[in-house]
Coordinates of C-alpha atoms and ligand atoms in Angstrom, one line a residue:
X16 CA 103.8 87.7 133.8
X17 CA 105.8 86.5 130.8
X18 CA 105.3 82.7 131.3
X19 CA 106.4 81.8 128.0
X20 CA 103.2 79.5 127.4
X21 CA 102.7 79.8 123.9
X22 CA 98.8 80.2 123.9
X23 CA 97.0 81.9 126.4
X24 CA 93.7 80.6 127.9
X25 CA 91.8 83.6 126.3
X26 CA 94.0 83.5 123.3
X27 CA 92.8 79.7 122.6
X28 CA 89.3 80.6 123.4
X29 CA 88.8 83.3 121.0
X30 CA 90.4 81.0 118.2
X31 CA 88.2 78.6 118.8
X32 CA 84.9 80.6 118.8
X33 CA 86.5 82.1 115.5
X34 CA 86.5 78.6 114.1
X35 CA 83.1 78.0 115.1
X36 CA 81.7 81.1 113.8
X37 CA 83.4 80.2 110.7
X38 CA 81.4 76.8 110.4
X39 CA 77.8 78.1 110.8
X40 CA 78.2 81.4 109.3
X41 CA 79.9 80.4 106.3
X42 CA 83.1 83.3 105.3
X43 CA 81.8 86.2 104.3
X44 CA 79.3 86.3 107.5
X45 CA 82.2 85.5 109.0
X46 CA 83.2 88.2 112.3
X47 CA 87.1 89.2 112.7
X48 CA 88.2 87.4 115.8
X49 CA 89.6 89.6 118.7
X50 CA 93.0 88.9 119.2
X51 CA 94.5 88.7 122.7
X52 CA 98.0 88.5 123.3
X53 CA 98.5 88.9 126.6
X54 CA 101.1 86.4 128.4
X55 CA 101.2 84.9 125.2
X56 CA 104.1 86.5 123.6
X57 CA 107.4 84.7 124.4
X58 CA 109.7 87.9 125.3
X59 CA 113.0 86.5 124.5
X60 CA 114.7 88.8 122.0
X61 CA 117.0 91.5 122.4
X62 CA 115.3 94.5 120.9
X63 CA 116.6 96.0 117.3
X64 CA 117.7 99.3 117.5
X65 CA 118.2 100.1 114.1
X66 CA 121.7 102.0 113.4
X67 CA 122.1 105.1 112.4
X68 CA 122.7 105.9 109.1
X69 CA 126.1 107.2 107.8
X70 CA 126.6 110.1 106.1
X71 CA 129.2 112.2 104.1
X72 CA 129.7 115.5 104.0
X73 CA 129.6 116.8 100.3
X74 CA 129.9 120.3 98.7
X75 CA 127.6 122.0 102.4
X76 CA 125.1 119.0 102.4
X77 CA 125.3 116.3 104.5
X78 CA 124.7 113.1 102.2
X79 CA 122.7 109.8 103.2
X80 CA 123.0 106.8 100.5
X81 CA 119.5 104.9 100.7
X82 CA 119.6 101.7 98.7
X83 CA 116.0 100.1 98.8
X84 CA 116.8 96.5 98.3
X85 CA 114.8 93.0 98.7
X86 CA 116.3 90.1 100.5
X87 CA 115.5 87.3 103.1
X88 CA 115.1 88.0 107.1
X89 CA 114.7 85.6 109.8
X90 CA 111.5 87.4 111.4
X91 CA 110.2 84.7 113.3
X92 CA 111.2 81.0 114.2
X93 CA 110.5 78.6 111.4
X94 CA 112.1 80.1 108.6
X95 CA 112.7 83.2 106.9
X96 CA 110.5 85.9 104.9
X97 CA 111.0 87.7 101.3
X98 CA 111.2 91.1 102.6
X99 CA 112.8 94.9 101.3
X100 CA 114.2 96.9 103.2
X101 CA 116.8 100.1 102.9
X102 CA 120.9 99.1 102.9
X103 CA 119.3 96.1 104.4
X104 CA 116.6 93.3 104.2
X105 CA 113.7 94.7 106.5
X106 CA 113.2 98.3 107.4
X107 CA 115.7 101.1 107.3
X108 CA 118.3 103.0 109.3
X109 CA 117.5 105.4 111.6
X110 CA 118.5 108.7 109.5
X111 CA 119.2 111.7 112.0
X112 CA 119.4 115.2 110.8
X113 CA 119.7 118.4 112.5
X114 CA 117.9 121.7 112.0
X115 CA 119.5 124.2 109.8
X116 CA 121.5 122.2 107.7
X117 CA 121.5 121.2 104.3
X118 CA 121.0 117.3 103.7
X119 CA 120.8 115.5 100.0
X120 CA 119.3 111.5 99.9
X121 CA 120.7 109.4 97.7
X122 CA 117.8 107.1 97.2
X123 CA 118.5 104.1 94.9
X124 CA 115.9 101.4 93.9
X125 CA 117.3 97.8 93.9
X126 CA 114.3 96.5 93.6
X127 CA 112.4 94.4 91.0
X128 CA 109.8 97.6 90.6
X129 CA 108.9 101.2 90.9
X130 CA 108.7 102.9 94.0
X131 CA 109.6 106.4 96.0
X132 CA 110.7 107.2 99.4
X133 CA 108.7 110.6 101.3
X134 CA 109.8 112.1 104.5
X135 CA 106.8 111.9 106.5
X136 CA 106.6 115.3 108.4
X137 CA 109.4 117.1 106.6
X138 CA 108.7 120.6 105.5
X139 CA 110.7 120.7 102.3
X140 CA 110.3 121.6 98.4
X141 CA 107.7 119.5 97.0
X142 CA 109.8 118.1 94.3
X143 CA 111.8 117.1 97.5
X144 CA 108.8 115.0 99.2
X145 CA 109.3 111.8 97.9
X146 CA 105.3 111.4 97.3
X147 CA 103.8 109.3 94.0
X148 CA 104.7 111.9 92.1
X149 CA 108.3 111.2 92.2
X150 CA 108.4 107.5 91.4
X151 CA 112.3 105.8 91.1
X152 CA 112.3 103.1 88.9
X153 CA 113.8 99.9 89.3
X154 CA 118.2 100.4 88.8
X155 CA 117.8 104.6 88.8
X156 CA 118.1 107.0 92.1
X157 CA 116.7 110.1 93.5
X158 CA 118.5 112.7 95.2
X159 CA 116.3 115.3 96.4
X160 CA 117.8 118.3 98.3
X161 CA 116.8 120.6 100.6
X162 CA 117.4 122.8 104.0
X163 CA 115.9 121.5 107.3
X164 CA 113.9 123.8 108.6
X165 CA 112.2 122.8 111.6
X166 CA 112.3 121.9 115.0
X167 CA 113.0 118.8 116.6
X168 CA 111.1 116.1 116.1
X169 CA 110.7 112.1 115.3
X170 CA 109.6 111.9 111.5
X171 CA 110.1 108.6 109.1
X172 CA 110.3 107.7 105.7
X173 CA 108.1 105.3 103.2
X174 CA 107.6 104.7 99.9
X175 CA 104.7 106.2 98.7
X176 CA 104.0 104.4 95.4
X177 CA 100.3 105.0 94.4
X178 CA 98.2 101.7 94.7
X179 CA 101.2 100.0 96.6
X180 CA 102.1 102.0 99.9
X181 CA 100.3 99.3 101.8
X182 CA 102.5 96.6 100.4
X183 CA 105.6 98.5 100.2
X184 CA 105.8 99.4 103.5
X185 CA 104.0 95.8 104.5
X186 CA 107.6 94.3 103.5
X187 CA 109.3 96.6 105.3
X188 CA 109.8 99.3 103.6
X189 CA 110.1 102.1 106.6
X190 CA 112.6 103.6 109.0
X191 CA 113.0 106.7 111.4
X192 CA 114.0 110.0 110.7
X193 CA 115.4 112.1 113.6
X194 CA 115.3 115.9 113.5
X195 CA 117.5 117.4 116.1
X196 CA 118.1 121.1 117.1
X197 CA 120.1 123.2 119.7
X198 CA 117.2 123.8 121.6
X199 CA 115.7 120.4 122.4
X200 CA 119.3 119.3 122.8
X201 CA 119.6 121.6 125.6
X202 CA 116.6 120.0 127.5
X203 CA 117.8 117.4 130.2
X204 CA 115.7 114.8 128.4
X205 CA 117.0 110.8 127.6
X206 CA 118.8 111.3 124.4
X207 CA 121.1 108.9 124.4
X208 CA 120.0 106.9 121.0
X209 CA 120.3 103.1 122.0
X210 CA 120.6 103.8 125.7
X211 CA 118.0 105.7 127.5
X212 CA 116.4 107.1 124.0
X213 CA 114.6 103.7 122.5
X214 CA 113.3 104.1 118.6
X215 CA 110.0 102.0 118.7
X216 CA 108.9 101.0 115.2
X217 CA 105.7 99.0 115.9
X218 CA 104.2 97.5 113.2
X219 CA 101.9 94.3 112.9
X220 CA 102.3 91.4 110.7
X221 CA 101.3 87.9 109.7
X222 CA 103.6 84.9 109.0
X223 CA 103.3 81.1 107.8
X224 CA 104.4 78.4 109.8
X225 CA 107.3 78.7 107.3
X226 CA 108.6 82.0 108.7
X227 CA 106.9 83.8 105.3
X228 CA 105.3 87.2 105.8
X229 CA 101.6 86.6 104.6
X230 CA 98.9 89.3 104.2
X231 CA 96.7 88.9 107.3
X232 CA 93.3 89.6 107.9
X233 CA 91.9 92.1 105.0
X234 CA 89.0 94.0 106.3
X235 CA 87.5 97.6 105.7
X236 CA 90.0 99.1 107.9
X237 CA 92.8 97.3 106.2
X238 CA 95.4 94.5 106.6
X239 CA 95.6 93.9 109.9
X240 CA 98.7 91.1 111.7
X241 CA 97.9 89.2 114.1
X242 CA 102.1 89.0 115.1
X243 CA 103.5 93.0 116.6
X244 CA 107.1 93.2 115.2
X245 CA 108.9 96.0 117.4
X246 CA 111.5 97.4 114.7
X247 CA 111.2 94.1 113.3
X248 CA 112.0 92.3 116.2
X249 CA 109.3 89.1 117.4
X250 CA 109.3 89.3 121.7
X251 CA 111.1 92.0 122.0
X252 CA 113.0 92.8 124.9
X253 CA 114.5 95.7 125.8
X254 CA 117.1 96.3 128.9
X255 CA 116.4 99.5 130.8
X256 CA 120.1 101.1 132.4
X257 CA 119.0 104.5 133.2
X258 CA 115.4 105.7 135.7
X259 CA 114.1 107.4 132.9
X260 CA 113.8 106.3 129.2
X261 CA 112.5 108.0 126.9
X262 CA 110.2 106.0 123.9
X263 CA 110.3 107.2 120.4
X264 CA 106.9 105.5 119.0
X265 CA 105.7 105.3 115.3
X266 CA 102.9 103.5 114.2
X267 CA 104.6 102.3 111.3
X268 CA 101.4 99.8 111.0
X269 CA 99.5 100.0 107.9
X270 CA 95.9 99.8 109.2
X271 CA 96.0 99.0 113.1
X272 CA 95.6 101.5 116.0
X273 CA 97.6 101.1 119.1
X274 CA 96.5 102.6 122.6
X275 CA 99.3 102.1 124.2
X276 CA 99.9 101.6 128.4
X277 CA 101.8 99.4 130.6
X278 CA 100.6 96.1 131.9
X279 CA 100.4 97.6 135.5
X280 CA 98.7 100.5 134.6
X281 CA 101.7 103.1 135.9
X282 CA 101.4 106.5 133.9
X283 CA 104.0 107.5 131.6
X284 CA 105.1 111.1 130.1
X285 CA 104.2 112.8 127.1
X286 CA 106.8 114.6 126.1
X287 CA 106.3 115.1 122.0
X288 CA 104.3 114.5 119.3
X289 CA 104.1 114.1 115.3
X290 CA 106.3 117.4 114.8
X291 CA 107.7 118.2 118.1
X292 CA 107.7 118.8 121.7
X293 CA 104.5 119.3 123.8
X294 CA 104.7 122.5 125.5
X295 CA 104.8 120.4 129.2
X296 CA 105.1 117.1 129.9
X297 CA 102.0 115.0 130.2
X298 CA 101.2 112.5 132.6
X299 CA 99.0 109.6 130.7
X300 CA 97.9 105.9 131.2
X301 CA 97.1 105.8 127.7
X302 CA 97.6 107.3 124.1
X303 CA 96.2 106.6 121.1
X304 CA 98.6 106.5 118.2
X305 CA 96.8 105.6 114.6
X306 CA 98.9 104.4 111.8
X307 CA 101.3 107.1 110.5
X308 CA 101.4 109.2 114.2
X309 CA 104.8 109.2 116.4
X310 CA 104.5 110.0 120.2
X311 CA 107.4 110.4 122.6
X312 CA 107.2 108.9 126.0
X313 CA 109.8 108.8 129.1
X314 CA 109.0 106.0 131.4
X315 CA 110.3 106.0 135.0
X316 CA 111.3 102.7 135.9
X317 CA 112.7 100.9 139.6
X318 CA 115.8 99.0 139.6
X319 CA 114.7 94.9 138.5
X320 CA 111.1 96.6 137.0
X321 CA 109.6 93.9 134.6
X322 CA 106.8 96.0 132.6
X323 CA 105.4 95.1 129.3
X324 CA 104.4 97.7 126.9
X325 CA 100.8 96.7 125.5
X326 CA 97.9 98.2 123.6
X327 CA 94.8 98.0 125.0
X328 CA 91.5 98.1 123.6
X329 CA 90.2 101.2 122.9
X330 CA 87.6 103.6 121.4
X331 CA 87.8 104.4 117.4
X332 CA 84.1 106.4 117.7
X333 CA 83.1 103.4 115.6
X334 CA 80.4 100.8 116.0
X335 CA 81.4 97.4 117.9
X336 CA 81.5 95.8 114.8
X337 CA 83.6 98.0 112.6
X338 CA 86.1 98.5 115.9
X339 CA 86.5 94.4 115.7
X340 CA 87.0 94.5 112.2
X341 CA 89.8 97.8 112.7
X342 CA 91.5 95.6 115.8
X343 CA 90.6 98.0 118.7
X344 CA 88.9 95.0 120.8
X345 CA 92.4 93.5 120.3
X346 CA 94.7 93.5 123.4
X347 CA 98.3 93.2 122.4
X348 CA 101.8 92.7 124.4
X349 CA 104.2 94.6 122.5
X350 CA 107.2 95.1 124.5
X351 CA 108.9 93.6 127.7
X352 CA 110.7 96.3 129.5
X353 CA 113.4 94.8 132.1
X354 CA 115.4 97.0 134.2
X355 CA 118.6 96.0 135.1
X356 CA 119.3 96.1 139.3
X357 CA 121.2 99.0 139.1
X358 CA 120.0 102.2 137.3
X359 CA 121.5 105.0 136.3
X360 CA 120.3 108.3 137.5
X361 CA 118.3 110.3 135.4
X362 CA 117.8 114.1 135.8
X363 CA 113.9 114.8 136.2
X364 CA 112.2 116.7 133.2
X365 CA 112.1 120.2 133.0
X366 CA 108.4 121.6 133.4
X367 CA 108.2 123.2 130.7
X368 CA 109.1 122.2 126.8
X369 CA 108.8 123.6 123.6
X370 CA 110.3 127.0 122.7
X371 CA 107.8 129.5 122.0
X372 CA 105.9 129.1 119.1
X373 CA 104.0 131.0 116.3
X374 CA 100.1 131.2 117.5
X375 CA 97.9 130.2 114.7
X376 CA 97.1 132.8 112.8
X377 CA 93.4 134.7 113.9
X378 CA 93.1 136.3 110.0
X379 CA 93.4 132.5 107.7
X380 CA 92.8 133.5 104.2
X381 CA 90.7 130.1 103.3
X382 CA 88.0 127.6 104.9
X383 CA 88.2 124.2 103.5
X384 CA 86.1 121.1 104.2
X385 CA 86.9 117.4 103.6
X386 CA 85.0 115.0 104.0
X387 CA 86.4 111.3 104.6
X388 CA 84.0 109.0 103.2
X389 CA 84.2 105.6 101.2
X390 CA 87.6 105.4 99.7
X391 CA 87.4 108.9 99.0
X392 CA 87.6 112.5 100.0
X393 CA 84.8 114.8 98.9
X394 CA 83.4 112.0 96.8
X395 CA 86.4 112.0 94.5
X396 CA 89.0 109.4 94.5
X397 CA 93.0 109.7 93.7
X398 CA 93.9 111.3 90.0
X399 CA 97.6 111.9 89.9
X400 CA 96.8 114.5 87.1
X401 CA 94.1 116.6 89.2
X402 CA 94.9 119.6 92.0
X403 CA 92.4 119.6 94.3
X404 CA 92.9 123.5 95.0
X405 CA 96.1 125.6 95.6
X406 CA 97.2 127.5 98.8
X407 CA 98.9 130.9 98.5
X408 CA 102.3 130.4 100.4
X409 CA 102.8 132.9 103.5
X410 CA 99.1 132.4 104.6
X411 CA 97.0 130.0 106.7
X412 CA 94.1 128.3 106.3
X413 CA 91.7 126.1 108.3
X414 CA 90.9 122.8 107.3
X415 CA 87.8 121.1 108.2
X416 CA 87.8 117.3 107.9
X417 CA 84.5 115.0 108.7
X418 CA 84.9 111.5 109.0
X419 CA 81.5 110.5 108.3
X420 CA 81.9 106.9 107.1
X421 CA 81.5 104.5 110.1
X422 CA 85.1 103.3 109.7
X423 CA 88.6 104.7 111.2
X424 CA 89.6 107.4 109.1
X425 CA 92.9 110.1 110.0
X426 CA 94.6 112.5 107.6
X427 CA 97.5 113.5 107.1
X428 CA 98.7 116.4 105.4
X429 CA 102.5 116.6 102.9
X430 CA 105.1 119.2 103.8
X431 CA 103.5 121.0 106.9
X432 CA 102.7 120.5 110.2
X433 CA 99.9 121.8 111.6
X434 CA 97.7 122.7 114.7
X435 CA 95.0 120.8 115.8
X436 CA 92.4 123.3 116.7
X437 CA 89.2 121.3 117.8
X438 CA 87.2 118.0 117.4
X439 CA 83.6 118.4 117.7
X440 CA 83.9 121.8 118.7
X441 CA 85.9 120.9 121.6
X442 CA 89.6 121.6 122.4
X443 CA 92.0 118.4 121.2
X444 CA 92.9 116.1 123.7
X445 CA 96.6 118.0 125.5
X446 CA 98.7 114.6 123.6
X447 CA 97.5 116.7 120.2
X448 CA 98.3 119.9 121.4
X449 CA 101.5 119.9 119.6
X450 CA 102.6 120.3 115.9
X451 CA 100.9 117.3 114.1
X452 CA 100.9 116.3 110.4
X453 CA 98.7 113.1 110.8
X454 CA 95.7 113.2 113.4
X455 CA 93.1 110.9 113.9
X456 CA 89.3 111.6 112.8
X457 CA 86.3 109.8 114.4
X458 CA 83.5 109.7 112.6
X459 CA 80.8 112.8 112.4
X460 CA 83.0 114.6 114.6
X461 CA 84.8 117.4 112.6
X462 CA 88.7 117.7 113.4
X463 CA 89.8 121.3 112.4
X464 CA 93.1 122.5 112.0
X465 CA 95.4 125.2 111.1
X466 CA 97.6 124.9 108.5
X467 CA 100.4 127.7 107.7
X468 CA 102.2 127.4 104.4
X469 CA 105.1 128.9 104.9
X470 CA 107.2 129.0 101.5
X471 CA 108.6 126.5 99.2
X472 CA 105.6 127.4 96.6
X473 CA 105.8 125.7 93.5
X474 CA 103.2 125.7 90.8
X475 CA 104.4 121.9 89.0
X476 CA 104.4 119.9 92.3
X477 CA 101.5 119.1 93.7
X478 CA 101.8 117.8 97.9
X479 CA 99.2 115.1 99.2
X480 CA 96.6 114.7 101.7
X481 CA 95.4 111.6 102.7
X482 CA 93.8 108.9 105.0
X483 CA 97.3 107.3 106.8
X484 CA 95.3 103.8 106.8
X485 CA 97.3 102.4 104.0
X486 CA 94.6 100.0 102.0
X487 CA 92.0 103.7 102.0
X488 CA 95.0 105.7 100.9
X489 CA 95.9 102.7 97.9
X490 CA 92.3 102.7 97.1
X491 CA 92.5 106.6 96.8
X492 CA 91.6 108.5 99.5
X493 CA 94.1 110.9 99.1
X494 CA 94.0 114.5 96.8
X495 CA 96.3 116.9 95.7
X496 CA 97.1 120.4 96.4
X497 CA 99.8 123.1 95.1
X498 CA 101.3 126.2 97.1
X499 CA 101.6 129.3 94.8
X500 CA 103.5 132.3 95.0
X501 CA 101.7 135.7 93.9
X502 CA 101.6 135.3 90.2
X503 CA 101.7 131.9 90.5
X504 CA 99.1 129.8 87.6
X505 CA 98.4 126.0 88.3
X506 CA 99.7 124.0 85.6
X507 CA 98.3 121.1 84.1
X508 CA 100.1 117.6 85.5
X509 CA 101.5 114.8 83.2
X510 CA 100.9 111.7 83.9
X511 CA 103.1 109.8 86.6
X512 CA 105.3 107.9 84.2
X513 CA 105.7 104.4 85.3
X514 CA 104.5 105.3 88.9
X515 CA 100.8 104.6 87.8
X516 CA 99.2 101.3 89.0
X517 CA 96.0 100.1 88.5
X518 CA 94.7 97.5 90.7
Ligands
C2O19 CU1 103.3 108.8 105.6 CU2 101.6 110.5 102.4 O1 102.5 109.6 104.0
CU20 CU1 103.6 112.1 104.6
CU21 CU1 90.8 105.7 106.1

């Protein structure tokens, strides 16, 4: 299965028929080629399992220096790349945290410009979120604050500069950040970080014969690579030592869509989502994970198993063409699983997961709608200095959003997670049953969910909403919204300073 042959038959055919495409048509006629990796990744490298960040313990808060810094990295033979990354050259320690304490980030920026660092799927104080409003410029830090108040759960963090997202986190700007608590700790799940619990950062990228990261393929979806880095490792390897091993997987890609399965089609678990645990586990073949979502798998493997991780093609609700130009004809080798001869035993899952949970409310005190269309949301495009609406904190609403561009759309949603409660009238697929901040929308086929906003109101700070496919979200498909407490007025926003691009 991994012959090591650097081009596949199909790989080489495709190319060509690209080529030859590209001579008659001309370029802008010109149709994305399908890319098919399959047997033609070289698995040879160890995977990268980013370390976990240190941390001090200062006045009650446990205290993580970030330093965002640029550098060179060896990502592929040939050469190496200018990439950023955080106390490192390309992507970021895994930063783990556990519920009910007090934790303060020490974010400096090293590099050459302005940029921020959000904690995708934290609930926190909006001044705390990291989002454009909070820019750090170049030689200055940010130390935002705040109580974790939440269950477990697999979140990461980004910068979130407006107009440059897509090419902050292109360079590598990303890394995971763990939530744990007593209760998931007390589950006989893998969670042995490294061992039998695997971070998956899967991200896709284009490089020069030089070893340089390049921009790939720019098309309405976004930038698309034809090379998948697996926390920034090319052919990625990784050693399986227990029976059961249990996947942490972000799409930290900044347009592609993965549906992800093994090469000899054996199912897999769900055991979490975005924001936490599914209530049971699920047995799948396949999952669907669009840029910005996590899931949480446990594989079973046999002693000596060789089984690649791949993404298959798969179904966007889009027409053929626009699914070629998003890369959901493409078939992708991601990861070789190899299981060493002798594996440790691993306790089976429990049948049932999550705690108990809050129901979503039956009485929400708002209906919105969205609507996803060209670069924008409700026909309006990103203004740093305009709130969209305000919530009243302590109640729930439910959020309609229509994708009714024929493109890939999701949304994602600052500070909350929420409950998906239908697509198309129908109930969510079980993978989405679980507290999600970032869900995928196919076209003309409403996604609803509840969203409860807790506390942390704040009438200055506005939190985001937007399309998780980086270029939409540069080009302003995002809006803004404030919580309020009673009494609370909206205030009018200044300007980002120096966190403002225009492109
Ligand atoms: Cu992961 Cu507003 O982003
Ligand atoms: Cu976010
Ligand atoms: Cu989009």
């Amino acid at each position: 299965m991994t012959s090591g042959v650097p081009f596949s038959r199909r790989a080489m055919l495709t190319a060509g028929a690209a080529a030859l495409s590209t001579g008659l048509l001309g370029c802008s006629l010109r149709r994305r080629p399908l890319l098919d990796t399959v047997g033609a990744v070289p698995f040879d490298k160890p995977l990268h399992i980013p370390p976990l960040a240190a941390s001090t313990l200062n006045r009650g808060a446990r205290v993580f220096d970030l330093e965002l810094r640029s550098g060179q990295t060896a990502l592929v033979a040939g050469g190496t790349a200018d990439t950023w990354g955080i106390n490192g050259t390309f992507l970021g320690p895994t930063v783990r945290v556990a519920r009910g304490e007090t934790i303060r980030m020490n974010v400096h920026n090293a590099l050459p410009e302005v940029t921020s660092l959000h904690w995708h799927g934290m609930h926190l104080p909006p001044s705390a979120d990291g989002g454009p409003r909070q820019p750090i410029e170049p030689g200055t830090s940010w130390s935002p604050e705040w109580k974790v108040e939440q269950e477990a759960a697999t979140l990461w963090y980004h910068p979130h500069p407006h107009g440059r997202t897509e090419q902050h986190v292109y360079r590598g700007l990303a890394g995971l950040l763990l939530v744990d608590d007593d209760y998931a700790a007390a589950l006989p799940l893998p969670a042995r970080y490294g061992v039998d619990d695997i971070p998956l950062i899967v991200q896709d990228k284009t490089f020069a014969d030089d070893g340089s990261l390049i921009e790939g393929e720019r098309t309405d979806a976004g930038l698309l690579g034809t090379t998948v880095l697996v926390n920034g490792t090319v052919g990625p390897v990784l050693t399986l030592t227990a029976e059961r091993t249990r996947l942490r997987i972000l799409n930290g890609s900044t347009a592609r869509s993965y549906a992800f399965g093994f090469d000899d089609d054996r199912a897999f678990v769900v055991i979490a989502g975005d924001g936490g645990l599914l209530d049971a586990p699920l047995e799948l073949r396949r999952v669907l994970v669009s840029p910005g979502e996590r899931v949480e798998i446990v594989v079973t493997a046999a002693p000596s198993d060789l089984v690649a991780l791949r993404s298959f093609p798969h179904d966007l609700g889009v027409s053929d063409r626009a699914a070629v130009d998003a890369g959901a004809r493409d078939e992708l080798d991601v990861l070789l699983l190899r299981a060493s001869p002798v594996l440790e035993p691993s306790p089976q899952l429990p049948s049932h997961l999550a705690a108990e949970r809050e129901e979503a409310d039956s009485q929400p005190t708002a209906h919105r709608s969205f609507t996803l269309r060209n670069d924008r949301i409700n026909g309006l495009t990103m203004d740093a200095t305009r709130v969209d609406f305000d919530v009243a904190v302590n109640t729930s609403e439910i959020w309609e959003i229509e994708n009714t561009d024929n493109a890939p759309h999701n949304f994602h949603v600052h500070g909350v997670q929420f409950q998906v409660l239908d697509i198309a009238g129908r109930p969510p697929a079980p993978e989405l049953a679980g507290p999600k901040d970032t869900v995928y929308t196919p076209p003309d086929q409403p996604v609803r969910i509840a969203v409860r906003f807790t506390d942390h109101a704040d009438p200055q700070v506005p939190l985001m909403y937007h399309c998780h496919l980086l270029q939409h979200e540069d080009r302003g498909m995002m809006g803004q919204f404030v919580v309020l407490a009673p009494g609370q007025q909206r205030v009018p926003l200044p300007p980002v300073v120096g966190g403002d691009h225009d492109h």
